[in-house]
Amino acid sequence: MNVFDKLRFSEQEEVVDHLFHSPILRVERIASNGQSTEFFEQEEDELVYLVQGEAIIEDADGRLLELKTGELLYLPAGYKHRVTKSSTECIWLCFFFPPQEGARFFSRN
């Protein structure tokens, strides 16, 4: 499978394509086109890979994290967050899995 196959962008909303699903892993491709989102607080852990574009993630405390092409972000279950800004033709791969004890953020520096 090629993550760029049948890729669609919309001016109105993000386009979510479900690429893979098993009892322990779900993979979604999200195509953003300048959209922002409401806050999410998921029951699953999420590993986000920004394939293309730039975006800003905000957490419940108002902290902002800028993501650029090629960057990964780990969001543990229960971590309230939202996308405040995404570039045009922004492509995300999002990996959802059961909460992992001991999983943690790694420094980008």
XYZ file of C-alpha atoms in Angstrom, residues 20-106:
87
model
C -5.497 -0.858 8.875
C -7.370 -2.333 11.827
C -6.643 -5.202 14.202
C -7.509 -5.883 17.855
C -4.341 -4.067 18.955
C -3.674 -1.464 16.242
C -5.645 0.967 14.092
C -4.025 3.162 11.424
C -5.669 6.218 9.887
C -4.471 8.566 7.180
C -5.762 12.093 7.681
C -5.599 14.714 4.926
C -5.922 18.254 6.289
C -6.244 21.340 4.179
C -5.814 24.197 6.637
C -8.364 22.845 9.109
C -8.305 22.955 12.888
C -10.107 20.519 15.207
C -12.019 20.456 18.463
C -10.298 19.003 21.536
C -9.820 15.209 21.632
C -9.376 13.105 24.758
C -8.996 9.521 23.557
C -9.074 6.211 25.394
C -6.222 4.926 23.220
C -2.576 5.918 22.936
C -1.750 7.586 19.634
C 1.475 7.909 17.686
C 1.234 10.660 15.064
C 3.581 10.841 12.071
C 3.364 14.009 9.999
C 4.110 12.750 6.492
C 3.770 16.116 4.787
C 3.112 19.693 5.848
C 3.159 21.613 9.104
C 0.748 21.783 12.032
C 0.333 23.164 15.527
C -1.018 20.989 18.353
C -2.403 22.605 21.514
C -2.923 20.767 24.811
C -5.476 21.507 27.551
C -2.969 23.781 29.345
C -2.541 25.955 26.249
C 0.945 24.663 25.381
C 1.643 24.678 21.651
C 3.790 22.186 19.775
C 4.802 22.863 16.189
C 5.132 19.800 13.972
C 6.930 19.702 10.637
C 7.226 17.096 7.901
C 8.765 13.873 9.171
C 8.137 14.458 12.889
C 6.563 11.992 15.302
C 4.416 12.814 18.333
C 3.239 10.418 21.045
C -0.103 11.247 22.667
C -0.966 9.029 25.643
C -4.549 8.011 26.350
C -6.424 10.794 28.126
C -4.107 13.561 26.836
C -6.463 16.364 25.820
C -5.286 18.012 22.597
C -6.406 19.651 19.372
C -5.002 20.806 16.058
C -5.064 24.608 16.045
C -3.568 24.981 12.576
C -2.562 22.784 9.665
C -0.973 23.693 6.370
C -2.641 23.061 3.043
C -2.224 19.490 1.827
C -1.087 18.245 5.243
C -0.881 14.438 5.534
C -0.920 12.572 8.858
C -0.537 8.890 9.697
C -2.081 8.161 13.088
C -1.447 4.875 14.894
C -3.896 4.056 17.707
C -3.243 1.285 20.229
C -4.194 0.268 23.794
C -2.594 2.353 26.552
C 0.966 1.232 27.238
C 2.323 1.398 30.768
C 5.734 3.039 30.767
C 5.321 4.659 27.333
C 6.727 8.174 27.304
C 7.667 11.193 25.271
C 11.225 11.389 23.956
